[in-house]
Short mmCIF file of C-alpha atoms in Angstrom, two decimals:
data_model
loop_
_atom_site.label_atom_id
_atom_site.label_comp_id
_atom_site.label_asym_id
_atom_site.label_seq_id
_atom_site.Cartn_x
_atom_site.Cartn_y
_atom_site.Cartn_z
CA MET L 9 -0.60 6.58 31.72
CA GLU L 10 2.08 3.92 32.12
CA ASP L 11 1.24 2.35 28.71
CA SER L 12 1.38 5.67 26.88
CA TYR L 13 4.61 6.66 28.62
CA GLY L 14 6.13 3.29 27.83
CA ARG L 15 5.23 3.55 24.17
CA LEU L 16 6.51 7.11 23.87
CA ASN L 17 9.75 6.16 25.61
CA SER L 18 10.06 3.12 23.36
CA ARG L 19 9.61 5.29 20.29
CA LEU L 20 12.12 7.82 21.61
CA GLN L 21 14.65 5.07 22.28
CA LYS L 22 14.22 3.63 18.79
CA ILE L 23 14.58 7.04 17.15
CA ASN L 24 17.77 7.70 19.16
CA GLU L 25 19.10 4.32 18.02
CA LYS L 26 18.35 5.22 14.40
CA ILE L 27 20.05 8.61 14.77
CA ALA L 28 23.15 6.83 16.07
CA GLU L 29 22.91 4.41 13.15
CA VAL L 30 22.71 7.29 10.66
CA ASP L 31 25.74 8.94 12.27
CA ARG L 32 27.74 5.74 11.70
CA ILE L 33 27.01 5.61 7.95
CA VAL L 34 29.97 6.51 5.74
CA PRO L 35 28.69 8.38 2.66
CA VAL L 36 29.50 6.95 -0.75
CA ASP L 37 29.00 10.18 -2.71
CA ASP L 38 27.38 13.62 -2.45
CA LEU L 39 23.93 12.28 -3.28
CA HIS L 40 24.28 9.65 -0.58
CA ARG L 41 25.56 12.30 1.83
CA GLU L 42 22.43 14.39 1.20
CA ALA L 43 20.27 11.31 1.74
CA ILE L 44 22.00 10.67 5.07
CA LYS L 45 21.60 14.33 6.08
CA GLU L 46 17.90 14.24 5.19
CA ALA L 47 17.46 10.96 7.08
CA ARG L 48 19.00 12.48 10.20
CA LYS L 49 16.88 15.63 9.88
CA THR L 50 13.71 13.54 9.55
CA LEU L 51 14.64 11.48 12.60
CA VAL L 52 15.46 14.57 14.68
CA ASP L 53 12.15 16.15 13.64
CA ARG L 54 10.32 13.04 14.74
CA LYS L 55 12.29 12.93 17.97
CA ASN L 56 11.21 16.50 18.69
CA GLU L 57 7.62 15.53 17.95
CA VAL L 58 7.86 12.67 20.43
CA LEU L 59 9.53 14.93 22.99
CA ALA L 60 6.70 17.43 22.53
CA ASP L 61 4.17 14.64 23.05
CA LYS L 62 6.12 13.45 26.07
CA LYS L 63 6.15 16.99 27.51
CA ILE L 64 2.37 17.07 27.24
CA GLY L 65 2.36 13.81 29.17
CA ASP L 66 4.78 15.26 31.73
CA ASP L 67 2.62 18.37 32.09
CA PHE L 68 -0.46 16.25 32.67
CA LEU L 69 1.37 14.08 35.20
CA THR L 70 2.51 17.21 37.06
CA ALA L 71 -1.02 18.64 36.97
CA TYR L 72 -2.44 15.32 38.14
CA ARG L 73 -0.03 15.13 41.09
CA GLU L 74 -0.69 18.76 41.99
CA ALA L 75 -4.43 18.12 41.91
CA GLU L 76 -4.08 15.07 44.15
CA GLN L 77 -1.97 17.05 46.61
CA ALA L 78 -4.49 19.91 46.45
CA LYS L 79 -7.25 17.45 47.33
CA LEU L 80 -5.30 16.35 50.40
CA ASN L 81 -4.52 19.94 51.38
CA ALA L 82 -8.17 20.93 50.97
CA LYS L 83 -9.29 17.97 53.06
CA TRP L 84 -6.77 18.76 55.78
CA ALA L 85 -7.80 22.44 55.80
CA GLU L 86 -11.50 21.52 55.92
CA ASP L 87 -10.90 19.11 58.79
CA ALA L 88 -8.83 21.73 60.64
CA PHE L 89 -11.56 24.35 60.20
CA ASN L 90 -14.27 21.96 61.35
CA LYS L 91 -12.20 21.07 64.39
CA ALA L 92 -11.49 24.74 65.26
CA ASN L 93 -15.12 25.68 64.69
CA ASP L 94 -16.39 22.80 66.83
CA TYR L 95 -14.02 23.78 69.67
CA HIS L 96 -15.04 27.44 69.46
CA GLU L 97 -18.77 26.64 69.40
CA LYS L 98 -18.42 24.26 72.34
CA LEU L 99 -16.45 26.87 74.33
CA LYS L 100 -19.01 29.50 73.47
CA LYS L 101 -21.88 27.25 74.56
CA TRP L 102 -20.08 26.37 77.80
CA LEU L 103 -19.45 30.03 78.66
CA ILE L 104 -23.06 30.97 77.93
CA GLN L 105 -24.32 28.22 80.17
CA LYS L 106 -21.81 29.01 82.93
CA TYR L 107 -22.45 32.75 82.96
CA ALA L 108 -26.09 32.83 82.03
CA VAL L 109 -26.83 35.01 85.09
CA SER L 110 -23.67 36.91 85.99
CA LYS L 111 -22.33 37.22 82.45
CA ASN L 112 -18.93 37.96 83.91
CA PRO L 113 -16.32 35.41 82.72
CA THR L 114 -12.76 35.60 84.00
CA ASP L 115 -9.95 37.23 82.06
CA GLU L 116 -8.47 33.81 81.33
CA GLU L 117 -11.82 32.61 79.96
CA ARG L 118 -12.17 35.74 77.85
CA ALA L 119 -8.65 35.21 76.48
CA ALA L 120 -9.40 31.56 75.73
CA TYR L 121 -12.57 32.55 73.90
CA ALA L 122 -10.74 35.20 71.86
CA LYS L 123 -7.97 32.75 71.02
CA SER L 124 -10.45 30.09 69.86
CA TRP L 125 -12.25 32.69 67.72
CA GLU L 126 -8.96 33.74 66.10
CA ALA L 127 -8.01 30.11 65.55
CA ARG L 128 -11.34 29.48 63.84
CA GLU L 129 -10.96 32.55 61.63
CA ASP L 130 -7.41 31.56 60.67
CA ALA L 131 -8.60 28.03 59.87
CA ALA L 132 -11.47 29.46 57.79
CA LYS L 133 -9.07 31.60 55.77
CA ILE L 134 -6.73 28.68 55.17
CA ASN L 135 -9.66 26.45 54.25
CA ASN L 136 -11.03 29.00 51.78
CA GLN L 137 -7.59 29.35 50.22
CA ARG L 138 -7.12 25.57 49.97
CA GLN L 139 -10.56 25.14 48.36
CA GLU L 140 -9.70 27.85 45.83
CA ASP L 141 -6.33 26.18 45.19
CA LEU L 142 -8.16 22.89 44.63
CA LYS L 143 -10.51 24.45 42.08
CA LYS L 144 -7.60 25.99 40.16
CA SER L 145 -5.69 22.74 40.32
CA LEU L 146 -8.63 20.72 39.00
CA ASP L 147 -9.14 23.22 36.16
CA LYS L 148 -5.46 22.93 35.27
CA LYS L 149 -5.67 19.15 35.35
CA LYS L 150 -8.73 19.23 33.09
CA GLY L 151 -6.93 21.40 30.53
CA SER L 152 -3.85 19.17 30.63
CA LEU L 153 -6.01 16.07 30.33
CA GLN L 154 -7.60 17.34 27.11
CA LYS L 155 -4.16 17.77 25.54
CA TYR L 156 -2.98 14.46 26.94
CA ASN L 157 -6.01 12.64 25.53
CA VAL L 158 -5.04 13.91 22.07
CA VAL L 159 -1.61 12.34 22.52
CA THR L 160 -3.00 9.02 23.78
CA ARG L 161 -5.45 8.86 20.86
CA LYS L 162 -2.58 9.64 18.52
CA ILE L 163 -0.54 6.80 19.99
CA LYS L 164 -3.48 4.39 19.86
CA TYR L 165 -5.06 5.25 16.53
CA THR L 166 -2.28 6.67 14.35
CA PHE L 167 -2.06 3.25 12.76
CA PRO L 168 -3.73 0.28 14.40
CA ALA L 169 -0.76 -2.01 14.91
CA ASP L 170 1.55 -2.86 17.78
CA ASN L 171 4.50 -1.18 16.11
CA ASP L 172 2.68 2.08 15.32
CA ILE L 173 5.05 3.88 17.68
CA THR L 174 8.24 2.55 16.07
CA ASP L 175 9.99 4.35 13.28
CA GLU L 176 10.73 2.78 9.91
CA CYS L 177 14.34 2.10 9.12
CA ILE L 178 15.21 5.44 7.60
CA PRO L 179 18.93 4.55 7.28
CA CYS L 180 17.89 1.42 5.40
CA LYS L 181 15.60 3.48 3.21
CA ALA L 182 18.51 5.70 2.25
CA VAL L 183 20.16 2.58 0.84
CA GLU L 184 17.17 0.50 -0.21
CA ARG L 185 14.72 3.10 -1.52
CA ARG L 186 15.32 2.21 -5.16
CA ARG L 187 15.46 -1.48 -4.29
CA LYS L 188 11.92 -1.37 -2.95
CA LEU L 189 10.68 0.26 -6.14
CA GLU L 190 12.48 -2.33 -8.27
CA ARG L 191 10.87 -5.12 -6.26
CA ILE L 192 7.39 -3.69 -6.90
CA MET L 193 8.16 -3.44 -10.61
CA ALA L 194 9.47 -7.01 -10.67
CA VAL L 195 6.30 -8.60 -9.30
CA PHE L 196 3.87 -6.50 -11.36
CA PRO L 197 2.01 -9.04 -13.54
CA GLY L 198 1.16 -6.58 -16.30
CA GLN L 199 -2.12 -6.30 -18.18
CA GLN L 200 -4.93 -8.47 -16.83
CA SER L 201 -6.73 -10.80 -19.24
CA PHE L 202 -10.13 -10.97 -17.56
CA GLY L 203 -12.16 -8.96 -15.05
CA ASN L 204 -9.67 -10.20 -12.50
CA CYS L 205 -8.22 -6.97 -11.13
CA GLY L 206 -8.86 -8.14 -7.56
CA ILE L 207 -7.17 -11.48 -8.21
CA GLN L 208 -4.16 -9.83 -9.85
CA SER L 209 -3.93 -7.30 -7.02
CA SER L 210 -3.96 -10.25 -4.63
CA ARG L 211 -1.12 -11.87 -6.58
CA GLN L 212 0.97 -8.75 -6.16
CA MET L 213 0.40 -8.64 -2.42
CA ILE L 214 1.25 -12.34 -2.15
CA ASP L 215 4.45 -11.87 -4.15
CA LEU L 216 5.50 -8.78 -2.23
CA MET L 217 4.83 -10.47 1.09
CA SER L 218 7.01 -13.46 0.27
CA CYS L 219 9.99 -14.26 -1.88
CA ASN L 220 7.97 -16.93 -3.67
CA LYS L 221 6.75 -16.05 -7.12
CA THR L 222 3.18 -16.85 -8.07
CA ASP L 223 4.40 -15.79 -11.52
CA GLU L 224 5.67 -19.36 -11.89
CA MET L 225 1.99 -20.26 -12.09
CA ASP L 226 0.52 -18.55 -15.12
CA GLU L 227 -2.12 -15.89 -14.63
CA THR L 228 -4.91 -18.16 -15.85
CA ASP L 229 -4.08 -20.96 -13.39
CA PHE L 230 -4.27 -18.53 -10.49
CA PHE L 231 -7.45 -17.09 -12.00
CA LYS L 232 -9.03 -20.55 -12.28
CA LYS L 233 -8.07 -21.39 -8.71
CA ALA L 234 -9.93 -18.32 -7.45
CA LEU L 235 -12.99 -19.28 -9.53
CA ARG L 236 -12.98 -22.88 -8.28
CA ASN L 237 -12.71 -21.75 -4.67
CA GLY L 238 -15.64 -19.38 -5.08
CA ASN L 239 -13.43 -16.32 -4.55
CA ALA L 240 -14.37 -14.69 -7.86
CA ASP L 241 -17.48 -14.37 -10.02
CA LEU L 242 -18.03 -16.51 -13.11
CA TYR L 243 -20.21 -15.32 -16.01
CA ASP L 244 -21.03 -17.25 -19.18
CA LYS L 245 -20.78 -15.57 -22.58
CA SER L 246 -24.36 -14.26 -22.29
CA GLY L 247 -23.48 -12.43 -19.08
CA LYS L 248 -25.32 -14.87 -16.82
CA LYS L 249 -23.67 -15.31 -13.42
CA ILE L 250 -22.97 -18.97 -12.67
CA LEU L 251 -23.16 -19.16 -8.90
CA GLN L 252 -21.24 -21.74 -6.92
CA ASN L 253 -23.54 -24.43 -5.49
CA VAL L 254 -21.82 -27.61 -4.38
CA ASP L 255 -25.21 -29.26 -3.78
CA ASP L 256 -26.23 -28.81 -7.43
CA THR L 257 -24.23 -31.35 -9.43
CA ALA L 258 -25.42 -30.08 -12.82
CA ASN L 259 -24.57 -26.51 -11.90
CA GLU L 260 -21.11 -27.49 -10.68
CA ASP L 261 -20.50 -29.52 -13.83
CA THR L 262 -21.35 -26.43 -15.87
CA ARG L 263 -19.06 -24.27 -13.73
CA ASN L 264 -16.18 -26.72 -13.85
CA LYS L 265 -16.49 -27.17 -17.61
CA LEU L 266 -16.41 -23.42 -18.18
CA ILE L 267 -13.45 -22.99 -15.83
CA ASN L 268 -11.52 -25.89 -17.35
CA ASP L 269 -12.11 -24.60 -20.89
CA ILE L 270 -10.56 -21.19 -20.16
CA GLN L 271 -7.26 -20.94 -22.00
CA PRO L 272 -4.17 -19.08 -20.73
CA VAL L 273 -3.84 -15.68 -22.36
CA ARG L 274 -0.50 -14.68 -20.87
CA LYS L 275 1.96 -17.32 -19.72
CA SER L 276 4.79 -17.00 -17.25
CA GLY L 277 7.30 -18.16 -19.85
CA ASP L 278 6.42 -15.38 -22.28
CA PRO L 279 8.75 -12.35 -22.50
CA VAL L 280 7.85 -9.30 -20.42
CA SER L 281 8.03 -5.77 -21.79
CA SER L 282 10.40 -3.77 -19.59
CA GLY L 283 8.44 -0.54 -19.50
CA GLY L 284 9.17 1.72 -16.56
CA ILE L 285 6.78 3.76 -14.45
CA GLY L 286 4.07 5.21 -16.67
CA GLN L 287 4.83 2.78 -19.49
CA SER L 288 3.08 -0.40 -20.58
CA ARG L 289 4.54 -3.39 -18.80
CA GLY L 290 3.61 -7.05 -19.13
CA ARG L 291 3.32 -9.98 -21.49
CA LYS L 292 1.75 -9.93 -24.93
CA ALA L 293 -1.67 -11.56 -25.12
CA ASP L 294 -2.30 -14.73 -27.15
CA GLU L 295 -4.99 -13.52 -29.57
CA GLU L 296 -6.29 -17.02 -30.30
CA ALA L 297 -6.72 -17.69 -26.58
CA VAL L 298 -8.55 -14.37 -26.22
CA LYS L 299 -10.97 -15.31 -29.02
CA HIS L 300 -11.55 -18.74 -27.51
CA ASN L 301 -12.29 -17.37 -24.04
CA ASN L 302 -14.68 -14.76 -25.41
CA LYS L 303 -16.74 -17.57 -26.91
CA ILE L 304 -17.32 -19.33 -23.58
CA ILE L 305 -17.30 -16.64 -20.86
CA ASN L 306 -17.85 -12.93 -20.43
CA THR L 307 -14.18 -12.05 -19.92
CA ASN L 308 -14.89 -8.50 -18.75
CA GLN L 309 -17.06 -9.63 -15.84
CA THR L 310 -15.54 -12.98 -14.96
CA GLY L 311 -12.99 -12.82 -12.18
CA SER L 312 -14.39 -9.87 -10.24
CA SER L 313 -13.82 -10.08 -6.49
CA LYS L 314 -15.07 -7.94 -3.63
CA ILE L 315 -12.82 -6.96 -0.72
CA PRO L 316 -13.76 -9.95 1.52
CA LEU L 317 -13.00 -12.39 -1.33
CA ILE L 318 -9.70 -10.67 -2.07
CA ARG L 319 -8.73 -11.31 1.54
CA LYS L 320 -9.71 -14.98 1.17
CA ILE L 321 -7.53 -15.34 -1.94
CA ILE L 322 -4.61 -13.86 -0.03
CA GLU L 323 -5.22 -15.93 3.09
CA GLU L 324 -5.26 -19.17 1.08
CA GLU L 325 -1.66 -18.37 0.14
CA LYS L 326 -0.75 -17.92 3.84
CA VAL L 327 -0.62 -14.14 3.59
CA PHE L 328 -2.74 -12.34 6.16
CA SER L 329 -4.33 -8.93 6.02
CA THR L 330 -6.67 -6.58 7.86
CA GLU L 331 -9.29 -4.10 6.66
CA TYR L 332 -8.81 -0.45 7.62
CA PRO L 333 -10.49 2.82 6.64
CA HIS L 334 -8.54 4.42 3.79
CA THR L 335 -7.68 7.62 5.66
CA ARG L 336 -4.70 9.69 4.58
CA ASN L 337 -2.96 8.93 7.83
CA ASN L 338 -3.49 5.18 7.50
CA ILE L 339 -2.21 5.15 3.92
CA GLU L 340 0.83 7.21 4.86
CA LYS L 341 1.62 5.11 7.89
CA GLY L 342 1.15 1.91 5.92
CA LEU L 343 3.59 2.97 3.22
CA LYS L 344 6.16 4.10 5.78
CA MET L 345 5.89 0.68 7.41
CA ASN L 346 6.38 -1.03 4.01
CA LEU L 347 2.88 -2.53 4.12
CA VAL L 348 1.03 -3.51 0.95
CA MET L 349 -2.49 -2.19 0.34
CA ILE L 350 -5.32 -3.02 -2.05
CA PHE L 351 -8.01 -0.44 -2.82
CA ALA L 352 -11.38 -0.41 -4.57
CA ALA L 353 -11.51 2.56 -6.95
CA ASP L 354 -13.72 4.13 -9.60
CA VAL L 355 -11.79 4.00 -12.89
CA SER L 356 -13.52 7.16 -14.12
CA LYS L 357 -11.67 9.04 -11.37
CA LEU L 358 -8.41 7.07 -11.40
CA GLY L 359 -6.18 9.88 -12.61
CA PRO L 360 -4.48 12.11 -13.63
CA ALA L 361 -1.48 9.79 -13.72
CA GLU L 362 2.23 10.68 -13.79
CA ASP L 363 5.50 8.95 -14.57
CA GLU L 364 8.52 9.01 -12.26
CA ASN L 365 9.44 12.52 -13.44
CA GLY L 366 5.97 13.97 -12.93
CA GLN L 367 5.04 13.92 -16.62
CA PRO L 368 1.40 13.11 -17.52
CA VAL L 369 0.57 9.54 -18.49
CA GLU L 370 -2.61 8.42 -20.21
CA THR L 371 -4.36 5.64 -18.31
CA TRP L 372 -8.09 5.74 -17.52
CA LEU L 373 -8.32 9.46 -18.28
CA TYR L 374 -7.45 11.17 -21.55
CA THR L 375 -4.45 13.48 -21.48
CA ASP L 376 -5.21 15.23 -24.77
CA TYR L 377 -8.08 16.39 -26.96
CA GLY L 378 -9.76 13.94 -29.31
CA PHE L 379 -11.62 14.96 -32.45
CA GLY L 380 -14.28 13.18 -34.49
CA GLY L 381 -14.50 13.00 -38.27
CA ASN L 382 -16.48 16.23 -38.31
CA GLY L 383 -13.76 18.02 -36.37
CA LYS L 384 -15.80 18.26 -33.20
CA ILE L 385 -14.18 17.53 -29.86
CA ILE L 386 -15.19 14.08 -28.65
CA HIS L 387 -13.08 14.12 -25.52
CA LYS L 388 -10.77 16.50 -23.71
CA PRO L 389 -7.99 16.13 -21.11
CA GLY L 390 -9.36 14.68 -17.89
CA ASP L 391 -12.34 12.96 -19.50
CA ALA L 392 -12.83 9.36 -18.40
CA LYS L 393 -12.61 6.53 -20.91
CA GLN L 394 -14.99 4.35 -18.91
CA SER L 395 -16.48 3.88 -15.46
CA GLY L 396 -16.78 1.04 -13.00
CA GLY L 397 -15.17 -0.53 -9.98
CA HIS L 398 -11.55 -1.59 -10.08
CA ALA L 399 -8.99 -3.01 -7.64
CA VAL L 400 -5.45 -1.63 -7.56
CA THR L 401 -2.38 -2.29 -5.45
CA VAL L 402 -0.34 0.38 -3.66
CA ALA L 403 2.95 -0.41 -1.94
CA ASP L 404 4.93 2.78 -2.43
CA GLY L 405 4.61 6.52 -2.87
CA LYS L 406 6.39 9.84 -2.75
CA PHE L 407 6.97 11.99 0.33
CA ASP L 408 8.00 15.62 0.68
CA SER L 409 10.97 16.72 2.77
CA SER L 410 8.81 16.76 5.88
CA GLY L 411 7.71 13.17 5.39
CA ASN L 412 4.19 13.96 4.19
CA LEU L 413 2.68 11.70 1.56
CA THR L 414 2.23 13.52 -1.77
CA HIS L 415 1.80 10.67 -4.28
CA VAL L 416 0.97 6.98 -4.31
CA LEU L 417 2.44 4.46 -6.74
CA VAL L 418 -0.50 2.64 -8.32
CA SER L 419 0.06 -0.87 -9.67
CA ASP L 420 -2.83 -1.15 -12.12
CA THR L 421 -3.35 -4.39 -14.05
CA GLY L 422 -6.38 -2.84 -15.76
CA VAL L 423 -4.11 -0.71 -17.95
CA GLY L 424 -1.02 -2.89 -17.50
CA MET L 425 0.90 0.00 -16.03
CA ILE L 426 2.44 1.32 -12.82
CA TYR L 427 2.04 5.06 -12.34
CA TYR L 428 2.00 7.80 -9.73
CA MET L 429 -1.08 9.73 -8.62
CA LYS L 430 -1.31 12.70 -6.30
CA ILE L 431 -2.72 11.50 -3.01
CA GLU L 432 -5.63 13.96 -3.22
CA ASP L 433 -6.65 12.63 -6.64
CA PHE L 434 -6.22 9.04 -5.53
CA GLU L 435 -8.37 9.58 -2.44
CA SER L 436 -11.09 11.09 -4.65
CA SER L 437 -11.15 7.94 -6.78
CA LEU L 438 -11.77 5.54 -3.89
CA PHE L 439 -15.07 3.94 -3.02
CA ASN L 440 -16.17 3.67 0.61
CA ASP L 441 -14.88 0.10 0.83
CA PRO L 442 -12.10 -0.38 3.38
CA MET L 443 -8.58 -0.94 2.15
CA VAL L 444 -6.93 -4.34 2.57
CA VAL L 445 -3.62 -3.95 4.40
CA SER L 446 -1.00 -6.66 4.80
CA ASP L 447 -0.33 -7.54 8.43
CA GLU L 448 3.42 -7.67 7.81
CA PRO L 449 5.84 -5.52 5.79
CA MET L 450 6.70 -6.49 2.23
CA LYS L 451 9.91 -8.39 1.57
CA VAL L 452 12.33 -6.01 -0.13
CA ASN L 453 15.48 -8.13 -0.19
CA CYS L 454 14.75 -11.39 -1.96
CA PRO L 455 17.40 -13.72 -3.43
#
């Protein structure tokens, strides 16, 4: 009870502080003024939600105290009845024994007997009433407890982190909302060169979690590092998986030779296309390097990483994460807390995609009809181009005026594009694997 109250009060205090902070902001223009107004409305709504939760806690506390008092009252009434009953029965027994023959007690004795009988009856009535009061009180407590348990579960499980009861800096978001989006765009590495979607998703989390840039190390160097450390799969050109085995010298020589022979396809010094959301973004591939790599490894398969290995890649760069179920609530909470998330998705369901203005974008799903040479339809809007597992990064989204998540911003190195997806569609694309969530918020303001 104390813990839940403390956390609710802490949340309430923080929201009040943010409301005061919003009230101190001087608007720059009408758009900013609307943003401030919306920020205050959102904070007040959340304050009311906390107050409602706190009232449920107050109601339960009142019901609990009433039940405890009712227990005492019932015990006192029961003891009083037992005492009155014992006295009456003893008096009755004494009179019977004393007047067994004459059966003619005195007026005083008759009065005493009548008084003890009345006292017992009064005590019985009070006891019955107190027992009934206790039953009602316990029923009320039970009903309040059910509501209170919902609140405590909400506090505990809304998002499994110590600061799940704090509120994100809404005043800061009014100022920095675009800055966060620009930061995500800046670290996006573009089109992947291998089957290294998990590695490239890891790079994005690492970059977003620090102001260091792994982009200074070209994609292939980071890719090779993951292969050498056993954090990604390696396949030769025939599609044979070359497992890591440090005890097998010949095997390791083969692995190391393959890894060393991989040439960089996209280098950090190459120019980056400046496509926006829903547009191709990244560096142009070196065709000769692509041809070379295709001769020595299966580039589509090499570099694949499961969720546990993705976490290892991240941890080796001193960025720490936790696995959580990809529930709507967890995704929403994570984005509001500026956390970075990596998901395992089915590319055949990764769409429809949208640009910043809600216009359709072609990624893994076709957005138009396709016709063969005979004029027959070979694909239609919504058809998948391919299937298979794929890792993507999500660090932002869109929210409606009530703060509900409507879209997620998908950073997808498979198509070399950042795009929005409706949360319902995105959820439908996800495998059962847990999502990888950064333990700390992303760094928005980097020099």
